[in-house]
Amino acid sequence: MTWLITGGAGYIGSHVVKSMTEAGEPVVVVDDLSSGDPRRLPPQVPLERGSVLDRAFLDRVLREHAVEGIVHLAAKKAVGESVEKPLLYYRENVTGLQILLDAAVSAGVGSFLFSSSASVYGTPPTELVTEDTPLAPLSPYGETKTAGEWMVRATGRAYGLATACLRYFNVAGTAEPALADTGVFNLIPMVFERLDAGLPPLIFGDDYPTPDGTCVRDYIHVADVAEAHLAVARRLASGAGDLVYNVGRGEGVSVREMIHLIGEITGHGIPPQITDRRPGDPPKVVATADRLMTDLPWKPHHDVPSMITSAWQARKTTQG
């Protein structure tokens, strides 16, 4: 079956394309290239440039490529920006999803895998977050992912669409330099950018209720995230549906600890600078991915140092 991957020229999307094509799954990519790069895609993968807000465009792509399954990754994802521009995030992430789902149902698409986020949990009341932990997002970004999950699951139940929602935790690293994260929204590239400029890395608040006062997150290698997509997509194609999975490692690392590790690996040991908290940042979010590892032949293979090392090597390669 042919899979449509929206946002497939992006950081995570290109890794999903790599994983699925190497496993023999035919894919076509839709991307508006607002943050994606077509050079990330294998030459044999068709790229359709356009927006999920464009229904006529989607209808044509689904028809011409005989799409049977969709992996939806295209979305705005910066928490701070979502606080400043909530209408943009609701339009891109919720309205865009509604238009895509409507097109999928009309085209008779059978499977739909939705890229969600750990941000749906907000500040969880437990040490480890399971898929049954109550959803309480703290930012418009998290709200759009929560609403997206509701819409996807309701659509699946109403129209017989096999659906899955994958709640990523903090994605990092790269499988190869050409697919590296070139944005500065995630912690590791943000720290790299500061270090390369000879500036101290920034810590956004050190007064959180955590052991060292900085936010604690669960980091997962992007290659492991991509393999989870492949496993879940194949599960959907086999007839399963209404699935919800955390994608994480179950290991919390604080921002201060991450910056220290980055300094050791890169050789740039500049002490961090403390600045104000960012709106929408919960103190601690750490996953348990037991459900995914029990249901499917998947487990994470990369540790945090390998995430940092792969990202740093990619940065040196691409920037000379």
Short mmCIF file of C-alpha atoms in Angstrom, two decimals:
data_model
loop_
_atom_site.label_atom_id
_atom_site.label_comp_id
_atom_site.label_asym_id
_atom_site.label_seq_id
_atom_site.Cartn_x
_atom_site.Cartn_y
_atom_site.Cartn_z
CA MET A 1 0.00 0.00 0.00
CA THR A 2 1.08 3.59 -0.64
CA TRP A 3 1.55 5.88 2.37
CA LEU A 4 1.21 9.65 2.19
CA ILE A 5 3.59 11.34 4.64
CA THR A 6 2.71 14.96 5.34
CA GLY A 7 5.67 17.02 6.50
CA GLY A 8 7.92 14.32 5.06
CA ALA A 9 10.69 16.76 4.14
CA GLY A 10 11.01 17.89 7.75
CA TYR A 11 13.37 16.65 10.46
CA ILE A 12 11.22 13.85 11.86
CA GLY A 13 9.32 13.32 8.63
CA SER A 14 12.45 12.62 6.57
CA HIS A 15 13.52 9.99 9.08
CA VAL A 16 10.09 8.37 8.80
CA VAL A 17 10.45 8.40 5.00
CA LYS A 18 13.89 6.78 5.33
CA SER A 19 12.62 4.07 7.68
CA MET A 20 9.56 3.23 5.61
CA THR A 21 11.23 3.26 2.20
CA GLU A 22 14.14 1.13 3.42
CA ALA A 23 11.54 -1.36 4.70
CA GLY A 24 9.96 -1.49 1.24
CA GLU A 25 6.88 0.66 1.94
CA PRO A 26 5.92 2.91 -1.02
CA VAL A 27 5.55 6.55 0.10
CA VAL A 28 4.67 9.95 -1.33
CA VAL A 29 5.45 13.18 0.53
CA VAL A 30 3.32 16.30 0.93
CA ASP A 31 5.18 19.29 2.33
CA ASP A 32 4.77 23.04 1.95
CA LEU A 33 8.56 23.39 2.55
CA SER A 34 8.03 26.14 5.12
CA SER A 35 10.53 24.26 7.30
CA GLY A 36 11.18 21.12 5.24
CA ASP A 37 14.04 20.58 2.81
CA PRO A 38 13.53 18.48 -0.35
CA ARG A 39 17.21 17.45 -0.25
CA ARG A 40 16.35 15.24 2.71
CA LEU A 41 14.25 12.97 0.50
CA PRO A 42 15.45 9.97 -1.54
CA PRO A 43 15.28 10.67 -5.28
CA GLN A 44 12.69 7.96 -5.88
CA VAL A 45 10.17 9.47 -3.42
CA PRO A 46 7.58 11.78 -5.06
CA LEU A 47 7.29 15.22 -3.44
CA GLU A 48 4.04 17.13 -3.79
CA ARG A 49 4.54 20.71 -2.63
CA GLY A 50 1.42 22.13 -1.02
CA SER A 51 -0.56 22.69 2.16
CA VAL A 52 -2.91 20.43 4.08
CA LEU A 53 -5.21 23.47 4.16
CA ASP A 54 -5.73 23.07 0.39
CA ARG A 55 -8.52 20.53 -0.10
CA ALA A 56 -8.37 20.44 -3.90
CA PHE A 57 -4.63 19.80 -3.74
CA LEU A 58 -5.12 16.95 -1.26
CA ASP A 59 -7.90 15.37 -3.33
CA ARG A 60 -5.62 15.31 -6.37
CA VAL A 61 -2.65 13.85 -4.49
CA LEU A 62 -4.71 11.12 -2.83
CA ARG A 63 -6.28 10.17 -6.15
CA GLU A 64 -3.21 10.32 -8.38
CA HIS A 65 -1.00 8.35 -6.00
CA ALA A 66 -3.72 5.87 -4.95
CA VAL A 67 -2.96 6.57 -1.29
CA GLU A 68 -4.19 3.93 1.17
CA GLY A 69 -2.61 5.20 4.39
CA ILE A 70 -1.56 8.57 5.80
CA VAL A 71 1.16 9.49 8.30
CA HIS A 72 0.41 13.06 9.35
CA LEU A 73 3.42 14.95 10.70
CA ALA A 74 2.93 18.40 9.16
CA ALA A 75 2.36 20.89 11.98
CA LYS A 76 3.61 23.98 13.74
CA LYS A 77 5.45 22.85 16.87
CA ALA A 78 7.13 25.67 18.85
CA VAL A 79 5.53 25.95 22.29
CA GLY A 80 6.54 29.57 22.88
CA GLU A 81 5.39 30.69 19.44
CA SER A 82 2.05 28.97 20.01
CA VAL A 83 1.49 31.15 23.08
CA GLU A 84 2.15 34.25 20.98
CA LYS A 85 0.24 33.08 17.89
CA PRO A 86 -2.51 30.70 18.99
CA LEU A 87 -4.72 31.35 15.95
CA LEU A 88 -1.88 30.34 13.62
CA TYR A 89 -1.43 27.09 15.52
CA TYR A 90 -5.13 26.26 15.58
CA ARG A 91 -5.40 26.96 11.86
CA GLU A 92 -2.36 24.93 10.84
CA ASN A 93 -2.66 22.09 13.35
CA VAL A 94 -6.42 21.69 13.84
CA THR A 95 -8.10 23.11 10.73
CA GLY A 96 -5.40 21.52 8.55
CA LEU A 97 -6.00 18.16 10.21
CA GLN A 98 -9.77 18.47 9.76
CA ILE A 99 -9.36 19.15 6.03
CA LEU A 100 -6.92 16.24 5.67
CA LEU A 101 -9.21 13.83 7.50
CA ASP A 102 -12.18 14.91 5.40
CA ALA A 103 -10.17 14.30 2.23
CA ALA A 104 -8.99 10.94 3.56
CA VAL A 105 -12.53 9.75 4.30
CA SER A 106 -13.77 10.90 0.89
CA ALA A 107 -10.88 9.08 -0.83
CA GLY A 108 -11.48 5.84 1.06
CA VAL A 109 -8.11 5.89 2.84
CA GLY A 110 -7.97 3.00 5.30
CA SER A 111 -5.25 3.97 7.82
CA PHE A 112 -4.30 7.24 9.54
CA LEU A 113 -1.30 7.70 11.86
CA PHE A 114 -1.26 11.02 13.74
CA SER A 115 1.87 12.69 15.07
CA SER A 116 0.94 13.82 18.57
CA SER A 117 3.13 14.98 21.44
CA ALA A 118 3.91 14.55 25.13
CA SER A 119 2.73 18.16 25.45
CA VAL A 120 -0.82 16.79 25.72
CA TYR A 121 -0.01 15.75 29.31
CA GLY A 122 0.94 19.21 30.60
CA THR A 123 2.29 18.75 34.14
CA PRO A 124 1.49 15.09 34.82
CA PRO A 125 0.66 14.03 38.38
CA THR A 126 2.81 10.88 38.23
CA GLU A 127 6.54 10.12 37.95
CA LEU A 128 6.06 8.14 34.74
CA VAL A 129 3.44 9.08 32.16
CA THR A 130 1.29 6.29 30.74
CA GLU A 131 -1.17 6.60 27.88
CA ASP A 132 -3.95 6.71 30.50
CA THR A 133 -2.52 9.75 32.29
CA PRO A 134 -5.10 12.60 32.07
CA LEU A 135 -4.53 15.11 29.28
CA ALA A 136 -3.98 18.66 30.55
CA PRO A 137 -1.97 20.68 28.00
CA LEU A 138 -0.33 23.93 29.12
CA SER A 139 0.11 25.65 25.73
CA PRO A 140 -1.90 26.26 22.58
CA TYR A 141 0.48 23.84 20.84
CA GLY A 142 -0.42 21.11 23.34
CA GLU A 143 -4.09 22.00 23.00
CA THR A 144 -3.94 21.57 19.22
CA LYS A 145 -2.38 18.13 19.62
CA THR A 146 -5.03 17.15 22.17
CA ALA A 147 -7.84 18.35 19.91
CA GLY A 148 -6.14 16.57 17.02
CA GLU A 149 -6.18 13.27 18.88
CA TRP A 150 -9.88 13.69 19.67
CA MET A 151 -10.66 14.45 16.04
CA VAL A 152 -8.60 11.55 14.68
CA ARG A 153 -10.11 8.98 17.03
CA ALA A 154 -13.67 10.23 16.54
CA THR A 155 -13.23 10.14 12.76
CA GLY A 156 -11.86 6.62 12.92
CA ARG A 157 -14.78 5.37 14.96
CA ALA A 158 -17.37 7.10 12.80
CA TYR A 159 -16.02 6.15 9.37
CA GLY A 160 -14.13 2.91 9.94
CA LEU A 161 -10.70 4.50 9.58
CA ALA A 162 -7.91 2.60 11.40
CA THR A 163 -6.14 5.25 13.50
CA ALA A 164 -3.14 5.63 15.77
CA CYS A 165 -1.84 8.59 17.79
CA LEU A 166 1.86 8.63 18.67
CA ARG A 167 2.81 10.87 21.58
CA TYR A 168 6.47 11.73 21.04
CA PHE A 169 8.59 12.84 23.91
CA ASN A 170 11.71 14.94 23.21
CA VAL A 171 13.09 13.93 19.82
CA ALA A 172 16.85 14.33 19.26
CA GLY A 173 19.81 13.09 17.23
CA THR A 174 20.00 12.13 13.58
CA ALA A 175 20.42 8.97 11.52
CA GLU A 176 22.69 10.74 9.03
CA PRO A 177 23.98 14.31 8.56
CA ALA A 178 21.67 15.10 5.63
CA LEU A 179 18.61 14.54 7.83
CA ALA A 180 19.74 16.58 10.82
CA ASP A 181 17.55 19.02 12.73
CA THR A 182 18.37 22.43 11.26
CA GLY A 183 15.86 24.36 13.38
CA VAL A 184 16.58 25.96 16.73
CA PHE A 185 13.39 24.96 18.55
CA ASN A 186 14.77 21.88 20.33
CA LEU A 187 17.29 21.93 23.18
CA ILE A 188 20.31 20.30 21.51
CA PRO A 189 20.44 22.53 18.39
CA MET A 190 19.68 25.57 20.56
CA VAL A 191 22.70 24.77 22.72
CA PHE A 192 24.89 24.07 19.68
CA GLU A 193 24.01 27.45 18.20
CA ARG A 194 24.97 29.27 21.40
CA LEU A 195 28.22 27.33 21.82
CA ASP A 196 29.27 27.92 18.21
CA ALA A 197 28.79 31.65 18.79
CA GLY A 198 30.91 31.52 21.95
CA LEU A 199 27.86 32.29 24.07
CA PRO A 200 26.65 30.50 27.20
CA PRO A 201 23.76 28.06 26.71
CA LEU A 202 20.48 29.34 28.12
CA ILE A 203 18.49 27.63 30.86
CA PHE A 204 14.91 28.88 30.92
CA GLY A 205 14.26 28.84 34.65
CA ASP A 206 16.09 26.99 37.43
CA ASP A 207 13.41 27.15 40.11
CA TYR A 208 11.22 24.23 39.01
CA PRO A 209 10.27 21.49 41.54
CA THR A 210 12.91 19.10 40.19
CA PRO A 211 16.19 17.82 41.73
CA ASP A 212 18.36 20.56 40.17
CA GLY A 213 15.63 23.13 39.54
CA THR A 214 15.61 22.73 35.74
CA CYS A 215 13.03 21.00 33.57
CA VAL A 216 13.29 17.23 33.19
CA ARG A 217 12.51 15.57 29.87
CA ASP A 218 12.55 12.13 28.26
CA TYR A 219 14.79 12.19 25.15
CA ILE A 220 14.26 9.73 22.29
CA HIS A 221 16.44 9.31 19.20
CA VAL A 222 14.71 10.31 15.98
CA ALA A 223 15.70 7.00 14.35
CA ASP A 224 13.84 5.15 17.12
CA VAL A 225 10.83 7.42 16.55
CA ALA A 226 10.92 6.61 12.84
CA GLU A 227 11.03 2.87 13.54
CA ALA A 228 8.00 3.27 15.79
CA HIS A 229 6.12 4.85 12.87
CA LEU A 230 6.96 1.91 10.64
CA ALA A 231 5.85 -0.63 13.23
CA VAL A 232 2.58 1.19 13.97
CA ALA A 233 1.82 1.83 10.29
CA ARG A 234 2.13 -1.88 9.60
CA ARG A 235 -0.08 -2.62 12.59
CA LEU A 236 -2.74 -0.32 11.16
CA ALA A 237 -2.45 -1.95 7.74
CA SER A 238 -3.10 -5.33 9.37
CA GLY A 239 -6.50 -4.13 10.58
CA ALA A 240 -5.82 -2.83 14.11
CA GLY A 241 -7.05 0.62 15.04
CA ASP A 242 -7.83 3.24 17.68
CA LEU A 243 -4.28 2.95 19.01
CA VAL A 244 -2.50 5.41 21.31
CA TYR A 245 1.18 5.05 22.15
CA ASN A 246 3.86 6.96 24.01
CA VAL A 247 7.20 7.05 22.19
CA GLY A 248 9.95 7.58 24.74
CA ARG A 249 12.69 5.87 26.75
CA GLY A 250 11.40 6.23 30.30
CA GLU A 251 14.54 8.06 31.43
CA GLY A 252 14.41 11.64 32.66
CA VAL A 253 17.30 14.02 32.01
CA SER A 254 17.32 17.60 33.26
CA VAL A 255 18.19 20.58 31.09
CA ARG A 256 21.25 21.24 33.26
CA GLU A 257 22.38 17.62 32.85
CA MET A 258 21.87 17.77 29.09
CA ILE A 259 23.90 20.96 28.78
CA HIS A 260 26.70 19.37 30.81
CA LEU A 261 26.68 16.29 28.56
CA ILE A 262 26.70 18.46 25.45
CA GLY A 263 29.69 20.37 26.81
CA GLU A 264 31.60 17.13 27.46
CA ILE A 265 30.86 15.69 24.01
CA THR A 266 31.53 18.86 22.03
CA GLY A 267 34.45 20.10 24.12
CA HIS A 268 32.69 23.43 24.68
CA GLY A 269 32.36 23.70 28.44
CA ILE A 270 30.83 27.17 28.69
CA PRO A 271 28.76 27.48 31.90
CA PRO A 272 25.05 28.04 31.19
CA GLN A 273 23.21 31.28 31.79
CA ILE A 274 19.93 31.30 33.69
CA THR A 275 17.10 33.30 32.17
CA ASP A 276 13.34 33.59 32.64
CA ARG A 277 11.00 30.62 32.35
CA ARG A 278 9.27 30.09 29.02
CA PRO A 279 5.48 30.04 29.08
CA GLY A 280 4.00 26.57 28.65
CA ASP A 281 6.98 24.56 29.93
CA PRO A 282 5.98 21.85 32.46
CA PRO A 283 8.56 20.91 35.13
CA LYS A 284 8.85 17.20 34.33
CA VAL A 285 7.51 14.86 31.65
CA VAL A 286 8.91 11.32 31.44
CA ALA A 287 7.29 8.47 29.52
CA THR A 288 6.64 4.84 29.97
CA ALA A 289 6.52 3.22 26.53
CA ASP A 290 5.62 -0.23 27.85
CA ARG A 291 2.44 -0.44 25.76
CA LEU A 292 4.30 0.15 22.50
CA MET A 293 7.06 -2.30 23.39
CA THR A 294 4.53 -4.94 24.44
CA ASP A 295 2.19 -4.60 21.45
CA LEU A 296 4.80 -4.27 18.69
CA PRO A 297 8.32 -5.41 17.78
CA TRP A 298 9.85 -2.08 18.81
CA LYS A 299 12.21 -0.79 21.44
CA PRO A 300 14.56 2.22 21.60
CA HIS A 301 18.17 1.43 20.69
CA HIS A 302 19.93 4.77 21.22
CA ASP A 303 21.01 6.46 24.45
CA VAL A 304 21.32 10.19 25.17
CA PRO A 305 25.07 10.47 24.43
CA SER A 306 24.50 8.92 20.98
CA MET A 307 21.76 11.47 20.31
CA ILE A 308 24.10 14.34 21.14
CA THR A 309 27.07 12.81 19.28
CA SER A 310 25.12 12.14 16.08
CA ALA A 311 23.67 15.65 16.08
CA TRP A 312 27.06 17.24 16.74
CA GLN A 313 28.81 15.22 14.02
CA ALA A 314 26.05 16.17 11.59
CA ARG A 315 26.46 19.85 12.48
CA LYS A 316 30.22 19.72 11.89
CA THR A 317 29.71 17.89 8.59
CA THR A 318 27.07 20.24 7.21
CA GLN A 319 28.74 23.44 8.43
CA GLY A 320 32.27 22.43 7.54
#
